[in-house]
Tab-separated table of C-alpha atoms in Angstrom:
chain	number	residue	atom	x	y	z
S	265	MET	CA	124.654	150.402	100.600
S	266	GLU	CA	123.411	152.872	97.770
S	267	ASN	CA	120.191	153.396	96.835
S	268	THR	CA	120.035	153.134	92.728
S	269	VAL	CA	117.444	150.056	91.679
S	270	ARG	CA	119.777	148.445	89.811
S	271	MET	CA	116.971	145.323	88.558
S	272	GLU	CA	113.492	145.571	89.195
S	273	LEU	CA	111.162	142.482	88.087
S	274	ARG	CA	107.679	143.262	87.809
S	275	HIS	CA	104.551	141.505	88.452
S	276	VAL	CA	105.796	138.388	87.006
S	277	SER	CA	103.810	135.072	86.644
S	278	LYS	CA	104.879	131.889	85.888
S	279	SER	CA	102.647	128.409	85.399
S	280	PHE	CA	103.525	124.559	84.670
S	281	PRO	CA	101.309	122.184	84.181
S	282	GLY	CA	99.171	121.341	87.748
S	283	VAL	CA	101.276	124.611	89.379
S	284	LYS	CA	101.556	128.045	89.710
S	285	ALA	CA	105.053	128.503	90.199
S	286	LEU	CA	105.059	132.255	90.243
S	287	ASP	CA	102.081	134.695	91.279
S	288	ASP	CA	102.581	138.243	90.423
S	289	VAL	CA	105.862	138.836	91.905
S	290	SER	CA	107.677	142.075	91.979
S	291	PHE	CA	111.430	142.199	93.350
S	292	GLN	CA	114.026	145.116	93.224
S	293	LEU	CA	117.469	144.731	93.492
S	294	LYS	CA	120.108	147.635	94.496
S	295	LYS	CA	123.616	148.147	93.269
S	296	GLY	CA	126.111	147.036	95.807
S	297	SER	CA	123.946	145.464	97.691
S	298	VAL	CA	122.888	141.434	98.978
S	299	HIS	CA	119.715	140.851	98.381
S	300	VAL	CA	118.563	137.825	99.991
S	301	LEU	CA	115.738	135.769	98.802
S	302	CYS	CA	113.922	133.262	101.828
S	303	GLY	CA	110.636	131.131	101.420
S	304	GLU	CA	110.024	127.718	101.730
S	305	ASN	CA	111.011	125.136	99.190
S	306	GLY	CA	108.386	125.635	96.605
S	307	ALA	CA	107.762	128.700	97.346
S	308	GLY	CA	109.132	129.861	93.996
S	309	LYS	CA	112.824	131.195	94.463
S	310	SER	CA	114.757	129.528	92.074
S	311	THR	CA	112.074	129.667	89.508
S	312	LEU	CA	111.751	133.554	89.824
S	313	MET	CA	115.737	133.461	89.448
S	314	LYS	CA	115.731	131.035	86.318
S	315	VAL	CA	113.164	133.379	84.990
S	316	LEU	CA	115.665	136.411	85.443
S	317	TYR	CA	118.348	134.214	83.963
S	318	GLY	CA	116.490	133.551	80.901
S	319	LEU	CA	115.915	129.946	81.653
S	320	TYR	CA	112.214	130.307	82.252
S	321	HIS	CA	109.826	132.896	80.448
S	322	PRO	CA	107.235	134.579	82.434
S	323	ASP	CA	104.132	134.076	81.224
S	324	GLU	CA	103.255	137.506	82.721
S	325	GLY	CA	105.495	140.486	83.798
S	326	GLU	CA	108.643	142.621	82.917
S	327	ILE	CA	111.979	142.476	83.795
S	328	ILE	CA	113.978	146.524	83.869
S	329	ILE	CA	117.704	146.483	84.092
S	330	ASP	CA	119.196	150.269	84.806
S	331	GLY	CA	115.819	151.682	84.070
S	332	GLU	CA	114.959	150.065	80.908
S	333	LYS	CA	112.570	147.326	80.172
S	334	VAL	CA	114.461	144.258	78.656
S	335	GLN	CA	114.114	140.762	76.914
S	336	ILE	CA	116.239	137.933	78.217
S	337	HIS	CA	115.144	134.358	76.460
S	338	SER	CA	118.231	132.570	77.253
S	339	PRO	CA	121.695	132.755	79.425
S	340	MET	CA	123.545	134.194	76.537
S	341	ASP	CA	120.913	137.278	77.066
S	342	ALA	CA	121.279	137.151	80.531
S	343	ARG	CA	125.079	137.660	80.327
S	344	LYS	CA	124.903	140.045	77.695
S	345	HIS	CA	122.904	142.397	80.308
S	346	LYS	CA	125.946	141.652	82.866
S	347	ILE	CA	123.897	138.690	84.986
S	348	SER	CA	125.565	135.329	86.370
S	349	MET	CA	124.317	132.657	88.512
S	350	VAL	CA	125.927	130.079	90.177
S	351	PHE	CA	123.604	127.021	90.651
S	352	GLN	CA	122.711	125.035	93.690
S	353	GLU	CA	123.510	121.954	91.259
S	354	LEU	CA	127.234	122.769	90.359
S	355	SER	CA	127.703	122.086	86.475
S	356	PHE	CA	131.184	120.838	85.729
S	357	VAL	CA	133.062	118.796	83.790
S	358	PRO	CA	135.620	116.468	86.193
S	359	ASP	CA	137.568	115.292	83.407
S	360	MET	CA	138.548	118.874	82.255
S	361	THR	CA	141.077	121.162	83.597
S	362	LEU	CA	139.810	124.181	85.716
S	363	GLU	CA	141.414	126.590	83.274
S	364	GLU	CA	138.843	124.660	80.494
S	365	ASN	CA	135.705	124.545	83.076
S	366	LEU	CA	136.528	128.011	83.411
S	367	PHE	CA	136.361	129.075	79.296
S	368	LEU	CA	133.948	126.565	78.447
S	369	GLY	CA	131.801	127.669	75.639
S	370	ARG	CA	133.392	130.436	74.978
S	371	TRP	CA	137.012	129.161	73.859
S	372	HIS	CA	139.529	131.944	72.912
S	373	LYS	CA	141.332	130.757	69.510
S	374	LYS	CA	144.026	131.844	66.971
S	375	ASN	CA	141.878	130.867	64.301
S	376	PRO	CA	138.904	128.390	63.767
S	377	VAL	CA	140.346	125.246	64.472
S	378	LYS	CA	142.936	125.985	66.589
S	379	MET	CA	143.033	127.035	70.586
S	380	ASP	CA	144.917	129.728	71.973
S	381	TRP	CA	146.167	128.164	75.004
S	382	LYS	CA	148.317	130.767	76.172
S	383	ARG	CA	145.428	133.425	76.079
S	384	ILE	CA	143.690	131.401	78.204
S	385	ARG	CA	146.275	129.838	80.783
S	386	LYS	CA	147.070	133.725	81.074
S	387	GLU	CA	143.772	135.157	81.657
S	388	THR	CA	143.006	132.231	84.140
S	389	GLU	CA	146.268	133.110	86.214
S	390	GLU	CA	145.485	136.597	86.339
S	391	LEU	CA	141.673	135.666	87.285
S	392	LEU	CA	142.940	133.764	89.788
S	393	ALA	CA	145.586	135.970	91.291
S	394	ARG	CA	142.738	138.822	91.512
S	395	GLU	CA	140.498	136.877	93.142
S	396	GLY	CA	143.139	136.170	95.751
S	397	LEU	CA	142.355	132.136	94.721
S	398	ASP	CA	145.345	129.638	95.334
S	399	TYR	CA	144.295	127.218	92.166
S	400	LYS	CA	146.462	125.776	89.703
S	401	PRO	CA	145.041	125.957	86.252
S	402	ASP	CA	145.971	122.679	85.054
S	403	THR	CA	144.087	120.733	88.073
S	404	LEU	CA	141.691	118.499	87.044
S	405	LEU	CA	138.287	119.023	88.374
S	406	ARG	CA	137.566	115.197	89.500
S	407	ASP	CA	140.691	116.231	91.700
S	408	MET	CA	139.247	119.629	93.754
S	409	SER	CA	136.986	119.462	96.779
S	410	VAL	CA	133.015	120.482	96.514
S	411	SER	CA	133.925	123.624	98.061
S	412	ASN	CA	136.741	124.386	95.801
S	413	ILE	CA	133.878	124.124	92.325
S	414	GLN	CA	132.148	126.322	94.125
S	415	MET	CA	134.293	128.663	94.319
S	416	LEU	CA	135.246	127.851	90.853
S	417	GLU	CA	131.763	128.823	89.783
S	418	ILE	CA	132.017	132.081	91.212
S	419	LEU	CA	135.023	132.818	89.922
S	420	LYS	CA	133.581	131.588	86.090
S	421	ALA	CA	130.395	134.648	87.046
S	422	VAL	CA	132.533	136.710	87.940
S	423	SER	CA	134.804	136.192	84.334
S	424	PHE	CA	131.827	137.105	82.244
S	425	ASN	CA	131.978	140.994	83.860
S	426	ALA	CA	128.819	140.390	85.373
S	427	GLU	CA	127.343	143.084	87.432
S	428	ILE	CA	124.519	140.974	89.185
S	429	LEU	CA	125.370	137.733	90.268
S	430	ILE	CA	122.873	135.282	91.484
S	431	MET	CA	123.629	132.175	94.200
S	432	ASP	CA	121.334	129.595	94.731
S	433	GLU	CA	122.323	128.024	98.173
S	434	PRO	CA	125.905	128.458	97.860
S	435	THR	CA	126.688	126.779	101.331
S	436	SER	CA	125.099	123.864	101.109
S	437	SER	CA	127.975	121.706	100.419
S	438	ILE	CA	130.834	123.166	102.072
S	439	SER	CA	131.909	123.209	105.660
S	440	ASN	CA	131.888	125.790	108.048
S	441	GLN	CA	135.381	127.200	107.604
S	442	GLU	CA	134.669	127.374	103.616
S	443	VAL	CA	131.134	129.298	104.595
S	444	GLU	CA	133.689	132.089	105.974
S	445	PHE	CA	135.853	132.154	102.857
S	446	LEU	CA	132.538	132.518	100.562
S	447	ILE	CA	131.071	135.056	103.327
S	448	LYS	CA	134.497	136.907	102.546
S	449	LYS	CA	134.445	136.922	99.600
S	450	ILE	CA	130.783	138.200	98.484
S	451	ASN	CA	131.724	141.225	100.702
S	452	GLU	CA	134.463	141.829	98.569
S	453	LEU	CA	132.358	141.525	95.061
S	454	ARG	CA	129.745	143.898	97.111
S	455	ASP	CA	132.453	146.580	98.315
S	456	ARG	CA	133.316	146.506	94.062
S	457	GLY	CA	129.662	147.442	93.400
S	458	MET	CA	128.138	143.997	92.350
S	459	SER	CA	124.764	143.312	93.497
S	460	ILE	CA	123.920	140.189	94.516
S	461	ILE	CA	120.724	138.050	95.145
S	462	TYR	CA	121.617	134.985	97.537
S	463	ILE	CA	119.128	131.763	98.073
S	464	SER	CA	119.183	130.170	101.664
S	465	HIS	CA	117.576	128.599	104.210
S	466	LYS	CA	120.559	128.901	106.621
S	467	MET	CA	119.135	132.003	108.798
S	468	ASP	CA	122.555	132.672	110.845
S	469	GLU	CA	124.109	133.327	107.282
S	470	ILE	CA	121.322	135.300	106.097
S	471	PHE	CA	121.468	138.041	108.886
S	472	ARG	CA	125.395	138.391	108.422
S	473	ILE	CA	125.269	139.333	104.716
S	474	ALA	CA	121.937	140.526	103.859
S	475	ASP	CA	121.073	144.127	103.316
S	476	GLU	CA	117.659	143.590	102.283
S	477	ILE	CA	115.555	140.132	102.466
S	478	THR	CA	112.600	139.632	100.489
S	479	VAL	CA	110.202	136.117	101.596
S	480	LEU	CA	107.919	134.146	98.815
S	481	ARG	CA	105.478	132.140	99.968
S	482	ASP	CA	103.430	130.180	97.688
S	483	GLY	CA	104.859	131.551	94.533
S	484	LYS	CA	103.585	134.989	95.724
S	485	THR	CA	105.683	138.166	97.205
S	486	ILE	CA	104.890	138.353	101.265
S	487	ARG	CA	107.193	140.930	102.343
S	488	THR	CA	110.606	142.740	101.838
S	489	LEU	CA	112.548	144.103	105.093
S	490	ALA	CA	115.908	145.648	105.623
S	491	LYS	CA	117.904	143.205	107.933
S	492	ASP	CA	118.455	145.931	110.826
S	493	GLU	CA	113.979	145.874	110.644
S	494	THR	CA	113.500	142.375	111.019
S	495	ASN	CA	114.918	139.124	112.882
S	496	MET	CA	114.948	135.340	112.375
S	497	GLU	CA	111.690	135.191	114.049
S	498	GLU	CA	109.937	137.076	112.024
S	499	ILE	CA	111.390	135.842	109.000
S	500	ILE	CA	110.462	131.952	109.487
S	501	GLU	CA	107.085	133.197	110.389
S	502	LEU	CA	106.551	134.931	107.022
S	503	MET	CA	108.246	131.829	105.185
S	504	VAL	CA	105.898	129.136	106.705
S	505	GLY	CA	102.904	131.485	107.481
S	506	ARG	CA	102.999	130.509	111.061
S	507	LYS	CA	104.557	130.696	114.339
S	508	LEU	CA	107.247	127.543	114.521
S	509	GLU	CA	107.465	126.586	117.634
S	510	ASN	CA	109.857	123.859	118.763
S	511	GLN	CA	112.444	123.891	115.649
S	512	TYR	CA	113.609	120.469	116.841
S	513	PRO	CA	110.791	117.939	118.262
S	514	LYS	CA	112.771	115.174	119.651
S	515	GLN	CA	110.252	112.954	121.264
S	516	GLU	CA	111.539	110.683	124.534
S	517	ILE	CA	111.209	107.108	122.966
S	518	PRO	CA	112.073	103.987	124.815
S	519	ILE	CA	115.428	102.329	123.564
S	520	GLY	CA	115.278	99.308	122.707
S	521	GLU	CA	117.522	96.160	121.946
S	522	GLU	CA	120.958	96.667	119.699
S	523	LEU	CA	119.990	96.130	115.980
S	524	LEU	CA	123.433	96.927	114.553
S	525	ARG	CA	126.941	97.042	115.749
S	526	VAL	CA	129.854	97.626	113.753
S	527	GLU	CA	133.438	96.895	114.929
S	528	HIS	CA	136.656	98.195	113.745
S	529	LEU	CA	135.566	98.733	109.890
S	530	THR	CA	138.594	100.108	108.093
S	531	ARG	CA	139.165	101.376	104.164
S	532	ASN	CA	142.394	102.398	103.322
S	533	LYS	CA	143.027	105.996	103.359
S	534	LEU	CA	139.092	106.612	103.861
S	535	PHE	CA	138.379	105.131	107.331
S	536	GLU	CA	140.152	103.307	109.991
S	537	ASP	CA	138.725	101.305	112.857
S	538	VAL	CA	135.343	102.622	113.347
S	539	SER	CA	133.087	101.000	115.985
S	540	PHE	CA	129.662	102.141	117.034
S	541	HIS	CA	126.214	100.967	117.761
S	542	VAL	CA	122.652	101.580	117.096
S	543	ARG	CA	119.589	100.751	119.214
S	544	ALA	CA	115.712	99.936	118.055
S	545	GLY	CA	114.043	103.678	118.636
S	546	GLU	CA	117.495	105.414	119.116
S	547	ILE	CA	118.707	108.412	116.682
S	548	VAL	CA	122.306	108.311	116.744
S	549	GLY	CA	124.410	111.453	114.924
S	550	PHE	CA	127.627	111.831	113.288
S	551	ALA	CA	129.300	114.949	113.281
S	552	GLY	CA	132.341	115.938	111.908
S	553	LEU	CA	134.080	118.209	109.501
S	554	VAL	CA	133.915	118.104	105.756
S	555	GLY	CA	136.025	115.306	104.875
S	556	ALA	CA	136.099	113.805	108.406
S	557	GLY	CA	134.814	110.229	106.319
S	558	ARG	CA	131.177	109.958	107.911
S	559	THR	CA	129.745	109.524	104.282
S	560	GLU	CA	132.268	107.293	103.348
S	561	VAL	CA	131.627	104.727	106.201
S	562	MET	CA	127.744	105.301	105.545
S	563	SER	CA	128.389	104.301	101.761
S	564	ALA	CA	130.478	101.038	103.282
S	565	LEU	CA	127.527	99.905	105.187
S	566	PHE	CA	124.969	100.853	102.390
S	567	GLY	CA	126.943	98.633	99.997
S	568	MET	CA	127.851	101.330	97.928
S	569	GLU	CA	131.627	101.639	98.583
S	570	ARG	CA	133.848	98.294	99.684
S	571	TYR	CA	135.657	98.313	103.334
S	572	ASP	CA	138.674	96.401	103.662
S	573	SER	CA	138.259	94.765	107.180
S	574	GLY	CA	135.779	95.152	109.851
S	575	GLU	CA	132.908	93.297	111.266
S	576	ILE	CA	128.950	94.104	110.726
S	577	PHE	CA	126.346	92.672	112.893
S	578	LEU	CA	122.616	92.493	112.761
S	579	ASP	CA	120.821	91.838	115.140
S	580	GLY	CA	123.624	89.948	116.883
S	581	LYS	CA	124.096	87.678	113.724
S	582	PRO	CA	126.951	89.108	111.341
S	583	ILE	CA	126.491	90.281	108.058
S	584	GLN	CA	128.213	90.916	104.575
S	585	VAL	CA	127.550	93.878	102.731
S	586	LYS	CA	128.863	93.377	98.954
S	587	ASN	CA	126.437	95.420	97.294
S	588	ILE	CA	123.246	97.905	97.891
S	589	ARG	CA	120.741	95.115	97.103
S	590	ARG	CA	122.220	92.997	99.954
S	591	ALA	CA	122.381	95.613	101.957
S	592	ILE	CA	118.368	96.446	101.851
S	593	ASP	CA	117.689	92.550	101.988
S	594	GLN	CA	119.576	92.677	105.042
S	595	GLY	CA	117.644	95.549	106.520
S	596	ILE	CA	119.847	98.599	106.149
S	597	THR	CA	118.888	102.086	103.859
S	598	MET	CA	119.921	104.934	103.546
S	599	VAL	CA	119.118	108.515	102.230
S	600	THR	CA	121.882	109.782	100.320
S	601	GLU	CA	123.631	113.047	100.802
S	602	ASP	CA	123.451	113.766	97.245
S	603	ARG	CA	119.696	113.154	96.410
S	604	ARG	CA	119.695	114.019	92.734
S	605	LYS	CA	122.794	111.474	91.886
S	606	PHE	CA	121.829	108.695	94.203
S	607	GLY	CA	118.074	108.791	95.746
S	608	ILE	CA	116.131	109.739	92.904
S	609	VAL	CA	115.692	109.038	89.039
S	610	PRO	CA	114.654	112.805	88.183
S	611	VAL	CA	113.385	111.991	84.770
S	612	ARG	CA	110.353	109.295	86.384
S	613	SER	CA	107.367	110.009	88.324
S	614	VAL	CA	106.896	110.288	91.941
S	615	LEU	CA	105.009	107.095	92.304
S	616	GLU	CA	107.893	105.256	90.101
S	617	ASN	CA	110.856	106.888	92.841
S	618	ALA	CA	108.848	105.904	95.701
S	619	SER	CA	108.064	102.168	94.993
S	620	LEU	CA	112.083	101.657	93.205
S	621	ALA	CA	113.291	99.566	96.193
S	622	THR	CA	110.447	97.055	96.284
S	623	LEU	CA	109.250	96.584	92.886
S	624	LYS	CA	109.084	93.043	93.336
S	625	LYS	CA	106.112	92.881	96.099
S	626	PHE	CA	104.177	94.432	92.773
S	627	PHE	CA	104.726	92.212	90.642
S	628	TYR	CA	102.980	88.605	90.611
S	629	LYS	CA	103.468	85.846	87.754
S	630	PHE	CA	104.882	88.823	85.347
S	631	ARG	CA	102.240	91.097	85.651
S	632	SER	CA	102.596	94.334	87.467
S	633	HIS	CA	99.968	95.297	90.452
S	634	ARG	CA	99.447	99.021	89.851
S	635	LYS	CA	96.706	99.325	91.747
S	636	MET	CA	98.446	97.723	94.651
S	637	GLU	CA	101.369	99.976	94.120
S	638	HIS	CA	99.343	102.953	93.977
S	639	ASP	CA	97.383	102.444	96.986
S	640	GLN	CA	100.255	101.727	98.974
S	641	VAL	CA	102.558	104.611	98.044
S	642	SER	CA	99.412	106.770	98.239
S	643	GLU	CA	98.673	105.652	101.948
S	644	VAL	CA	102.417	106.344	102.590
S	645	PHE	CA	102.286	109.490	100.839
S	646	ALA	CA	99.819	110.859	103.469
S	647	LYS	CA	101.669	109.858	106.278
S	648	VAL	CA	104.941	111.991	104.830
S	649	ARG	CA	102.461	114.549	103.804
S	650	VAL	CA	104.535	114.534	100.085
S	651	LYS	CA	103.101	117.863	98.091
S	652	THR	CA	102.592	116.575	94.538
S	653	PRO	CA	100.488	117.699	91.795
S	654	SER	CA	100.099	113.910	91.017
S	655	LEU	CA	101.546	110.677	91.329
S	656	GLU	CA	102.884	110.745	87.786
S	657	THR	CA	104.420	113.901	87.870
S	658	PRO	CA	108.163	113.575	87.495
S	659	ILE	CA	110.166	113.887	90.694
S	660	MET	CA	112.317	116.722	89.095
S	661	ASN	CA	109.585	119.280	89.305
S	662	LEU	CA	109.312	118.733	92.922
S	663	SER	CA	110.734	120.672	95.546
S	664	GLY	CA	113.989	119.490	97.483
S	665	GLY	CA	111.819	118.607	100.438
S	666	ASN	CA	109.235	117.170	98.783
S	667	GLN	CA	111.812	115.028	97.099
S	668	GLN	CA	113.332	113.709	100.434
S	669	LYS	CA	110.379	112.561	101.520
S	670	VAL	CA	109.279	110.928	98.844
S	671	ILE	CA	113.251	109.087	99.511
S	672	LEU	CA	111.799	108.466	102.966
S	673	ALA	CA	108.478	107.197	102.132
S	674	LYS	CA	110.634	104.582	99.268
S	675	TRP	CA	112.535	103.203	102.524
S	676	MET	CA	109.075	103.442	104.479
S	677	LEU	CA	107.626	101.006	102.152
S	678	CYS	CA	110.780	98.864	102.272
S	679	ASP	CA	109.383	95.776	104.925
S	680	SER	CA	112.947	94.729	105.696
S	681	GLY	CA	114.333	98.384	106.636
S	682	ARG	CA	115.213	98.401	109.930
S	683	VAL	CA	118.128	100.582	110.176
S	684	ILE	CA	118.202	104.096	108.154
S	685	ILE	CA	121.370	105.812	107.412
S	686	MET	CA	120.170	109.833	106.971
S	687	ASP	CA	123.252	111.263	105.351
S	688	GLU	CA	122.697	115.263	105.301
S	689	PRO	CA	118.863	114.659	105.409
S	690	THR	CA	118.261	118.494	105.645
S	691	ARG	CA	120.729	119.808	103.406
S	692	GLY	CA	119.289	122.070	100.705
S	693	ILE	CA	115.694	122.593	102.337
S	694	ASP	CA	113.689	124.986	104.204
S	695	VAL	CA	112.826	125.639	107.810
S	696	GLY	CA	109.388	124.381	107.920
S	697	ALA	CA	110.529	120.786	105.617
S	698	LYS	CA	113.261	120.593	108.170
S	699	LYS	CA	110.874	120.148	110.755
S	700	GLU	CA	108.754	117.817	108.939
S	701	ILE	CA	111.605	115.505	108.211
S	702	TYR	CA	112.678	115.673	112.213
S	703	GLU	CA	108.991	114.843	112.750
S	704	LEU	CA	108.878	111.367	110.669
S	705	MET	CA	112.679	110.682	112.184
S	706	ASN	CA	110.535	110.379	115.415
S	707	VAL	CA	107.804	108.586	113.579
S	708	LEU	CA	110.349	105.624	112.789
S	709	ALA	CA	111.990	105.663	116.037
S	710	GLU	CA	108.706	104.972	117.437
S	711	SER	CA	108.104	102.231	114.888
S	712	GLY	CA	111.347	100.515	116.237
S	713	LYS	CA	113.723	101.495	113.859
S	714	GLY	CA	117.680	102.302	114.588
S	715	ILE	CA	118.319	105.957	113.117
S	716	VAL	CA	122.084	107.068	112.206
S	717	MET	CA	121.942	110.717	111.251
S	718	VAL	CA	124.934	112.513	109.434
S	719	SER	CA	124.554	116.201	109.691
S	720	SER	CA	127.082	119.111	109.366
S	721	GLU	CA	124.492	121.182	110.997
S	722	LEU	CA	125.379	121.057	114.681
S	723	PRO	CA	122.050	122.265	116.254
S	724	GLU	CA	119.954	119.567	114.550
S	725	LEU	CA	122.479	116.657	115.722
S	726	ILE	CA	122.454	118.459	119.293
S	727	GLY	CA	118.337	118.946	118.829
S	728	MET	CA	117.405	115.592	117.678
S	729	CYS	CA	119.878	113.018	118.703
S	730	ASP	CA	119.947	110.460	121.632
S	731	ARG	CA	124.098	110.086	121.207
S	732	ILE	CA	126.400	111.530	119.016
S	733	TYR	CA	129.828	110.713	117.655
S	734	VAL	CA	132.312	112.728	115.860
S	735	MET	CA	134.911	111.521	113.216
S	736	LYS	CA	138.173	113.547	112.489
S	737	GLU	CA	140.344	112.055	109.716
S	738	GLY	CA	138.712	108.924	109.061
S	739	LYS	CA	138.382	108.002	112.515
S	740	ILE	CA	135.839	108.412	115.675
S	741	SER	CA	137.323	111.075	118.009
S	742	GLY	CA	134.652	111.139	120.408
S	743	CYS	CA	130.894	110.061	121.783
S	744	LEU	CA	128.824	112.048	123.361
S	745	THR	CA	125.928	109.981	125.625
S	746	GLU	CA	124.289	112.651	127.663
S	747	ARG	CA	121.828	114.826	125.703
S	748	GLU	CA	121.971	117.681	128.271
S	749	LEU	CA	125.771	118.111	127.791
S	750	PHE	CA	125.736	117.898	124.270
S	751	THR	CA	127.083	121.596	122.870
S	752	GLN	CA	128.774	122.694	119.808
S	753	ARG	CA	131.625	123.477	121.621
S	754	GLU	CA	132.067	120.042	122.827
S	755	ILE	CA	131.374	118.272	119.215
S	756	MET	CA	134.299	120.734	117.840
S	757	SER	CA	136.526	120.087	120.226
S	758	TYR	CA	136.649	116.667	119.049
S	759	ALA	CA	136.468	117.241	115.793
S	760	VAL	CA	139.277	119.972	115.234
S	761	SER	CA	141.473	118.861	118.319
């Protein structure tokens, strides 16, 4: 690794209404290195990178590239300085082809009104060949997996001839096999001299790819360390400001009567003959590779998608789940995998998001009882420890962990909710917020609710579940019932064999 400083942020501060997101942050990036940026949700990581990429303008501080002070007011300015960014929330047009998305906003033209499609196709093919990606230029993005689109975003960044690449949680939506391919690609880019800033909450990834690690907390720089000078426990302690004992705080809760039973649930080409049950006070896990059908089954149970055949029983009685409203009324709720698309209304307040599923109980004689709504939301927010400047703050201004807690609060306000499906509940949130989510799961289970937890992170399934079902190619391939026998090897044997 070279010691040349490629880019430096000096004494950067940035405030938003009600919160100081960055407070005198300094950061250096060396040439041909991977510098990992760690911190809890809300620590300022993404804000700092958006300052570097020109999406935010700092209140104070300066940006130095190759020893010269520069002004970056927009992503176009950033690209002029050879900076590209791959966002956690992927930005693409699903009904456009790969090549169209790749050159979106910078079309090659033969003249002011005619595209040079031949040149676009040629450059796309050359870029795909150079990066070793076996994609077809005319493939529609709606037909590509999330992981393939993630690689396309990296390809797009490379196509700008970037020398500094920012990657914000690039592995949050891809499988372990795809993570391996991504890490290989990152190492290739570093070996070619690219400087990479990598934001992640996954400790195992961090220590595989990092040259240096900087920890932010509460908008401040806490410490920068070489990977070989530190360890996972120290980084976690620096992130949360304390030692984090018992990362998976599973409580032994008495298991009650059966709440939910699913028998032979089937939907053509997505899942087949899926049967399982959930009891009161029980946390039931679902493991499997990406595409195994876990999310599709849960979406059918919540009325988001239809199912072709099979039966669903609640408290021993058959129920029909034809839509989301029917599912909620009958006692099934869901924390969805994609919280931005299905879990929240980004432009509305945290108050409105929390009460969205229970609005009718805050209306009487065509009048809204705002004080009752405010009091009940405040009470449940105190229980789940939502951090927000006020109840009127737009939910999009909250960190991912706090957004997730607002979604949980929404279902805690729902009196009818007896079974809570949690699809990737800790995706994209930090270790401290993860533990808080686990503790909330314990609280919900102790109150007699049944929890279904879908996760791609095997350690959290092993640490938090009473039973684990494993899915493969749309079918349940195994069920582990003894917690002392839960191992990653055993789970993966059912997932792949």
